[in-house]
Coordinates of C-alpha atoms and ligand atoms in Angstrom, one line a residue:
M10 CA -5.8 7.9 -14.6
H11 CA -9.3 7.5 -16.0
K12 CA -12.5 5.9 -14.9
G13 CA -12.9 2.4 -16.3
E14 CA -9.2 1.5 -16.1
T15 CA -8.3 -1.7 -14.3
L16 CA -6.5 -1.8 -10.9
T17 CA -3.7 -3.7 -12.6
Q18 CA -3.2 -0.9 -15.1
F19 CA -3.6 1.8 -12.4
I20 CA -0.9 0.0 -10.3
I21 CA 1.5 -0.2 -13.3
E22 CA 1.0 3.4 -14.2
E23 CA 1.7 4.4 -10.6
Q24 CA 4.9 2.3 -10.6
R25 CA 6.0 4.1 -13.9
R26 CA 5.2 7.5 -12.3
T27 CA 7.3 6.8 -9.2
H28 CA 10.0 4.9 -11.0
G29 CA 9.3 1.9 -8.8
S30 CA 11.1 -1.5 -9.2
G31 CA 7.8 -3.4 -9.5
D32 CA 8.3 -4.9 -6.1
F33 CA 5.5 -2.9 -4.5
S34 CA 3.3 -3.4 -7.5
G35 CA 3.7 -7.2 -7.1
L36 CA 2.8 -7.0 -3.5
L37 CA -0.4 -5.0 -4.2
A38 CA -1.3 -7.5 -6.9
D39 CA -1.0 -10.3 -4.3
I40 CA -3.3 -8.4 -1.9
E41 CA -5.8 -7.8 -4.7
T42 CA -5.8 -11.6 -5.4
A43 CA -6.4 -12.3 -1.7
C44 CA -9.3 -9.9 -1.6
K45 CA -10.9 -11.4 -4.7
R46 CA -10.7 -14.8 -3.0
I47 CA -12.1 -13.6 0.3
S48 CA -14.9 -11.8 -1.6
A49 CA -15.8 -15.1 -3.3
A50 CA -15.9 -17.0 0.0
V51 CA -17.9 -14.3 1.7
N52 CA -20.3 -14.2 -1.2
K53 CA -20.9 -17.9 -1.2
G54 CA -21.3 -18.0 2.6
D55 CA -23.4 -20.9 3.7
L56 CA -23.3 -22.5 0.2
I57 CA -19.7 -23.6 1.1
G58 CA -20.3 -24.0 4.8
A59 CA -18.3 -20.8 5.6
L60 CA -20.6 -19.2 8.1
G61 CA -20.7 -19.6 11.9
A62 CA -18.1 -19.6 14.7
L63 CA -15.3 -21.9 15.6
E64 CA -14.6 -23.1 19.0
T65 CA -11.4 -21.1 19.1
E66 CA -10.7 -17.5 20.4
N67 CA -8.1 -15.2 18.9
V68 CA -5.3 -13.6 20.9
Q69 CA -7.7 -10.8 21.9
G70 CA -10.1 -13.2 23.5
E71 CA -12.7 -12.8 20.6
T72 CA -14.6 -15.7 19.2
Q73 CA -13.2 -16.6 15.8
K74 CA -15.6 -16.9 12.9
K75 CA -14.8 -19.5 10.2
L76 CA -14.5 -16.7 7.8
D77 CA -12.0 -15.0 10.0
I78 CA -9.6 -17.9 9.6
I79 CA -10.4 -18.6 6.0
S80 CA -9.7 -14.9 5.2
N81 CA -6.5 -14.9 7.3
D82 CA -5.2 -18.0 5.5
M83 CA -6.0 -16.4 2.1
M84 CA -4.1 -13.3 2.9
V85 CA -1.0 -15.2 4.1
E86 CA -1.1 -17.6 1.2
A87 CA -1.5 -14.8 -1.4
M88 CA 1.5 -12.8 0.0
Q89 CA 4.1 -15.3 1.4
W90 CA 5.4 -16.7 -1.8
S91 CA 6.4 -13.8 -4.0
G92 CA 9.4 -12.4 -2.3
H93 CA 8.1 -8.9 -1.6
L94 CA 7.7 -9.4 2.2
A95 CA 10.0 -9.8 5.2
G96 CA 7.1 -10.8 7.4
M97 CA 3.4 -10.2 8.2
A98 CA 1.3 -9.6 11.3
S99 CA -2.4 -10.4 11.5
E100 CA -5.2 -9.4 14.0
E101 CA -6.0 -13.1 14.2
L102 CA -2.5 -14.4 15.2
E103 CA -0.5 -13.7 18.4
D104 CA 2.9 -13.6 16.8
P105 CA 4.2 -12.2 13.5
I106 CA 4.0 -14.6 10.6
Q107 CA 7.4 -15.6 9.2
I108 CA 8.0 -16.2 5.5
P109 CA 8.6 -19.9 5.0
E110 CA 12.3 -20.8 4.2
K111 CA 11.5 -22.0 0.7
Y112 CA 10.5 -18.5 -0.4
P113 CA 12.5 -15.4 -1.0
K114 CA 12.3 -12.5 1.5
G115 CA 11.5 -9.0 0.5
K116 CA 11.7 -5.5 2.0
Y117 CA 8.1 -4.9 3.1
L118 CA 6.0 -5.7 6.1
A119 CA 2.3 -6.4 5.7
L120 CA -0.2 -6.0 8.6
F121 CA -3.9 -6.8 8.3
D122 CA -7.3 -7.4 9.7
P123 CA -8.3 -10.2 7.4
L124 CA -12.0 -9.9 8.1
D125 CA -13.3 -6.7 9.8
G126 CA -16.9 -6.7 11.1
S127 CA -17.0 -10.4 11.2
S128 CA -19.9 -10.5 13.7
N129 CA -21.9 -9.6 10.6
T130 CA -21.0 -12.6 8.4
D131 CA -23.9 -14.7 9.6
V132 CA -26.5 -12.0 8.9
N133 CA -25.3 -11.1 5.4
I134 CA -24.1 -7.5 6.2
S135 CA -21.0 -5.9 4.8
V136 CA -17.6 -6.9 6.0
G137 CA -14.1 -6.1 4.8
T138 CA -10.3 -6.6 4.8
I139 CA -8.0 -3.8 6.0
F140 CA -4.3 -3.7 5.3
S141 CA -1.2 -1.6 6.1
I142 CA 2.2 -1.8 4.4
L143 CA 5.4 -0.7 6.1
H144 CA 9.2 -0.9 5.2
A145 CA 11.0 -3.6 7.1
P146 CA 13.9 -2.0 9.0
K147 CA 17.1 -2.2 6.9
G148 CA 18.7 -5.6 7.0
V149 CA 15.8 -7.3 8.8
T150 CA 14.8 -10.6 7.2
T151 CA 13.2 -12.3 10.1
P152 CA 11.2 -9.5 11.7
E153 CA 10.3 -9.5 15.4
V154 CA 7.4 -7.7 17.0
K155 CA 9.6 -4.6 17.5
D156 CA 10.2 -4.2 13.8
F157 CA 6.5 -3.8 13.2
L158 CA 6.1 -1.2 15.9
Q159 CA 6.2 1.9 13.6
P160 CA 3.8 4.8 13.8
G161 CA 1.2 5.2 11.1
T162 CA 3.1 8.1 9.6
E163 CA 5.6 5.4 8.3
Q164 CA 3.0 3.6 6.3
V165 CA 3.9 3.1 2.6
C166 CA 0.3 2.2 1.7
A167 CA -3.0 1.5 3.4
G168 CA -6.2 0.1 2.0
Y169 CA -9.3 -2.0 2.4
A170 CA -11.6 -4.2 0.5
L171 CA -15.3 -3.9 1.2
Y172 CA -17.5 -6.9 0.6
G173 CA -20.9 -5.3 0.3
P174 CA -23.6 -5.2 -2.4
S175 CA -20.5 -4.6 -4.7
T176 CA -16.9 -5.6 -3.8
M177 CA -14.7 -2.6 -3.7
F178 CA -10.9 -2.1 -3.2
V179 CA -9.9 1.4 -1.9
Y180 CA -6.3 2.3 -1.2
T181 CA -3.7 5.1 -0.9
T182 CA 0.1 5.3 -1.3
G183 CA 0.1 8.8 0.0
H184 CA -1.0 10.5 -3.2
G185 CA -4.8 10.6 -2.7
V186 CA -7.4 7.8 -2.4
N187 CA -8.8 5.8 -5.2
G188 CA -11.7 3.3 -5.3
F189 CA -12.2 0.3 -7.6
T190 CA -15.3 -1.9 -8.0
L191 CA -15.0 -5.6 -8.8
D192 CA -16.6 -6.3 -12.1
Q193 CA -17.6 -9.9 -11.4
D194 CA -18.0 -10.7 -15.1
I195 CA -14.4 -10.1 -16.0
G196 CA -12.8 -10.7 -12.5
E197 CA -11.1 -7.3 -12.4
F198 CA -11.3 -4.3 -10.1
V199 CA -12.2 -1.2 -12.2
L200 CA -11.6 2.4 -11.3
T201 CA -15.0 3.9 -10.4
H202 CA -14.1 6.3 -7.5
P203 CA -11.1 8.4 -8.5
N204 CA -9.7 10.9 -6.0
M205 CA -12.1 10.2 -3.2
T206 CA -12.6 13.2 -0.9
V207 CA -14.4 13.5 2.5
P208 CA -16.8 16.5 2.9
E209 CA -15.4 18.7 5.6
D210 CA -18.7 19.1 7.5
T211 CA -21.3 16.5 8.4
G212 CA -24.5 16.0 10.2
E213 CA -24.1 12.2 10.7
F214 CA -22.3 10.3 13.5
A215 CA -21.6 6.6 14.1
I216 CA -21.0 5.3 17.5
N217 CA -22.1 2.3 19.5
T218 CA -24.4 4.0 22.0
S219 CA -24.8 0.8 24.1
N220 CA -21.5 1.7 25.5
S221 CA -22.6 5.2 26.7
R222 CA -22.5 4.4 30.4
H223 CA -18.8 3.6 30.0
W224 CA -17.9 6.8 28.0
V225 CA -15.6 9.5 29.3
A226 CA -17.3 12.8 30.0
A227 CA -16.1 14.4 26.7
T228 CA -17.7 11.7 24.5
K229 CA -20.9 11.9 26.5
Q230 CA -21.1 15.6 26.2
Y231 CA -20.4 15.6 22.4
I232 CA -23.0 13.0 21.7
D233 CA -25.6 14.7 24.1
D234 CA -25.1 17.9 22.2
C235 CA -25.6 16.2 18.8
L236 CA -28.7 14.5 20.0
A237 CA -30.1 17.8 21.4
G238 CA -30.5 18.8 17.7
E239 CA -31.6 22.2 16.5
T240 CA -32.5 23.6 19.8
G241 CA -29.2 22.4 21.5
P242 CA -25.8 23.9 21.5
R243 CA -24.9 22.6 18.0
G244 CA -28.0 24.4 16.5
R245 CA -28.7 21.6 14.0
N246 CA -30.0 18.1 13.8
F247 CA -27.8 15.0 13.5
N248 CA -28.5 11.6 12.0
M249 CA -26.9 8.4 13.3
R250 CA -25.7 5.1 11.6
W251 CA -24.0 2.0 13.1
V252 CA -23.1 -1.0 11.0
A253 CA -20.6 -2.6 13.4
S254 CA -18.2 -3.0 10.4
M255 CA -15.6 -0.3 10.5
V256 CA -14.9 -0.8 6.7
A257 CA -18.5 -0.1 5.9
E258 CA -18.7 2.9 8.1
I259 CA -15.4 4.4 6.7
H260 CA -16.5 3.7 3.2
R261 CA -19.8 5.5 3.8
I262 CA -17.9 8.5 5.3
L263 CA -15.5 8.6 2.4
N264 CA -18.5 9.0 0.1
R265 CA -20.8 11.3 1.9
G266 CA -19.0 12.5 5.0
G267 CA -19.7 11.6 8.7
I268 CA -17.8 11.0 11.9
F269 CA -17.0 7.5 13.2
L270 CA -16.2 7.1 16.9
Y271 CA -14.9 4.1 18.9
P272 CA -13.5 6.2 21.7
R273 CA -11.4 5.1 24.6
D274 CA -13.9 4.3 27.4
N275 CA -14.0 2.9 30.9
K276 CA -15.5 -0.5 29.9
N277 CA -12.3 -2.4 30.4
P278 CA -9.4 -0.5 32.1
D279 CA -6.9 -2.7 30.3
M280 CA -8.0 -1.7 26.9
A281 CA -7.5 1.7 25.4
G282 CA -10.6 1.5 23.2
R283 CA -11.9 -1.4 21.1
L284 CA -10.1 -1.0 17.8
R285 CA -6.5 -2.1 17.0
L286 CA -4.0 0.6 16.2
M287 CA -1.9 -1.5 13.8
Y288 CA -4.6 -3.3 11.8
E289 CA -7.5 -0.9 11.9
A290 CA -6.8 2.6 13.2
N291 CA -3.6 3.4 11.4
P292 CA -4.6 2.2 7.9
M293 CA -8.0 3.9 8.1
A294 CA -6.3 7.0 9.4
M295 CA -4.0 7.2 6.4
I296 CA -6.9 6.8 4.0
M297 CA -9.0 9.4 5.9
E298 CA -6.2 12.0 5.9
Q299 CA -5.4 11.3 2.2
A300 CA -9.0 11.9 1.4
G301 CA -9.0 15.3 3.2
G302 CA -10.5 14.0 6.5
A303 CA -8.9 13.7 9.9
A304 CA -8.2 10.9 12.3
S305 CA -7.7 11.4 16.0
T306 CA -7.6 9.5 19.4
G307 CA -9.6 12.5 20.7
T308 CA -6.4 14.1 22.0
G309 CA -4.0 13.8 19.1
R310 CA -3.4 12.5 15.6
I311 CA -3.7 8.6 15.5
M312 CA -0.8 8.3 13.0
D313 CA 1.5 9.9 15.5
V314 CA 0.9 7.3 18.3
E315 CA 4.1 5.5 19.0
P316 CA 3.1 1.8 19.1
T317 CA 4.3 -0.3 22.0
E318 CA 2.5 -3.5 21.3
I319 CA 1.4 -5.2 18.1
H320 CA -2.2 -5.9 19.2
Q321 CA -2.6 -2.6 21.1
R322 CA -5.9 -0.8 21.1
V323 CA -6.6 2.9 20.6
G324 CA -9.4 5.4 20.8
V325 CA -10.7 6.3 17.3
V326 CA -12.4 9.4 16.1
M327 CA -12.2 9.9 12.4
G328 CA -14.0 11.4 9.4
S329 CA -15.1 14.9 8.3
K330 CA -12.3 17.2 9.3
N331 CA -14.3 20.0 11.0
E332 CA -16.4 17.5 13.0
V333 CA -13.2 15.7 14.2
A334 CA -11.8 19.1 15.3
K335 CA -15.0 19.7 17.2
V336 CA -14.7 16.4 19.1
E337 CA -11.1 17.3 20.0
E338 CA -12.5 20.6 21.4
Y339 CA -14.7 18.6 23.7
Y340 CA -11.8 16.5 24.8
A341 CA -9.6 19.5 25.4
A342 CA -12.3 21.2 27.5
K343 CA -12.9 18.3 29.9
Ligands
AHG413 P1 -13.4 -7.3 13.9 O1 -14.6 -8.0 13.3 O2 -12.2 -7.3 13.0 O3 -13.2 -7.8 15.3 O4 -13.7 -5.7 14.1 C1 -15.0 -5.3 14.5 C2 -14.8 -3.9 15.0 C3 -15.2 -2.8 13.9 O5 -15.3 -3.3 12.6 C4 -16.5 -2.3 14.4 O6 -16.6 -1.0 14.2 C5 -16.6 -2.6 15.8 O7 -15.6 -3.7 16.0 C6 -17.9 -3.1 16.2 O8 -18.0 -3.2 17.6 P2 -19.3 -3.5 18.4 O9 -19.5 -4.9 18.5 O10 -19.1 -2.9 19.7 O11 -20.5 -2.8 17.7
MN414 MN1 -11.7 -5.3 12.6
MN415 MN1 -11.2 -8.9 12.1

C-alpha cells in the first residue's frame, strides 16, 4: 500500500492478500462506479435540473429529493448486473430490491443510504453515500427481509463516499480504514488517507441541539457539562459542529476526532432515534471501530444490536473512544 495508488490497484492487492475470488473486488468496483456517477450528478446540481424535492415521500415519511432518487437508481443500476449480489436494500425503498431474472445472482447483500444529508443538496453543502455489505445466508438467492437482519458485526465491508469540496471514498473490510480522493482529471480514486485513525480524546461534539427538549436526562446532563466548559465538571472547553450530513460529520471525526450524537430521544415514541441501523449506524460504526474509535447506542455497542426491522432506527453515539465511554458513563448513571 502506498499513497498515490489507485483504488482499483488497492482493491486488487487486497484481493491477492486475502486470496479472494475476485467476486468481492468486482462488487466494490461497481460501488465505486456508482459513487463517481452520483458525485458527477451532485456536482452538476441545478445545471442538470437535479436540485429540489419531489412530490413523493419515502417509506419513512420523509420528503424525497430528486437527488435521493437519482442516487438510488445509480446504486441499483451499478450493482444489479454483475452477478455479485443476491439482493439489495435501500433507505429509499420499502422492500428489498431483487436482482432482475436476466442477471446472475451472487453471494453478497448490499444495503445503502444512497444520499445521506440530502436536506443539504439545495444549499451546496456536503452530502454522501453510505454502504454496508453482508453475506447472503447460504443458499438464499431471493432474499427476504429476514435475510438482511444481521447485526453489524456480520458486515464484510462498510464504506462511504463524501461529496464535498473533494469527492472521497473511505472504506474498511475489517483491516483498518483507508481513504481515497477522486482525481477528477483522471477519473480515479487515489489513496490519500492510508490507515485513518481517530484521536482517542476530543473537545468537539456534534449534536442537533434543537432537539434538547426531547433529550433523555443522560444526554442533557452530558451536553450541559460540556457547555459548562473550564469551570464545569469536565474542566475544559468544548467546541460544537453540526453539518446535518452524517457522512460529513463522521469524516471530520475520522480526521481530527470528535463525538457525534443522534441519541434516542422522546420526540417520537415510535422511533428509537433518527438514524437508521442498517444503512447509517452499522456501516459508520464498523468504520469508526476499525479506525480506533467507538460506536454506541449510549447503553451498548451499536454493532451488537440484533435488528428486527430493515428500516429500524437506533440511538447513535460515535467517535473518539474516550468520549464515547464518557457518554456511556452518563447513561449508566441515570
Ligand atoms: P438522510 O438525508 O439520509 O435522511 O440522513 C440525514 C441524517 C444524517 O445525515 C444527519 O446527521 C441527520 O439526519 C440530520 O438530522 P437533522 O435534520 O435533525 O439535523
Ligand atoms: Mn442518511
Ligand atoms: Mn438518505
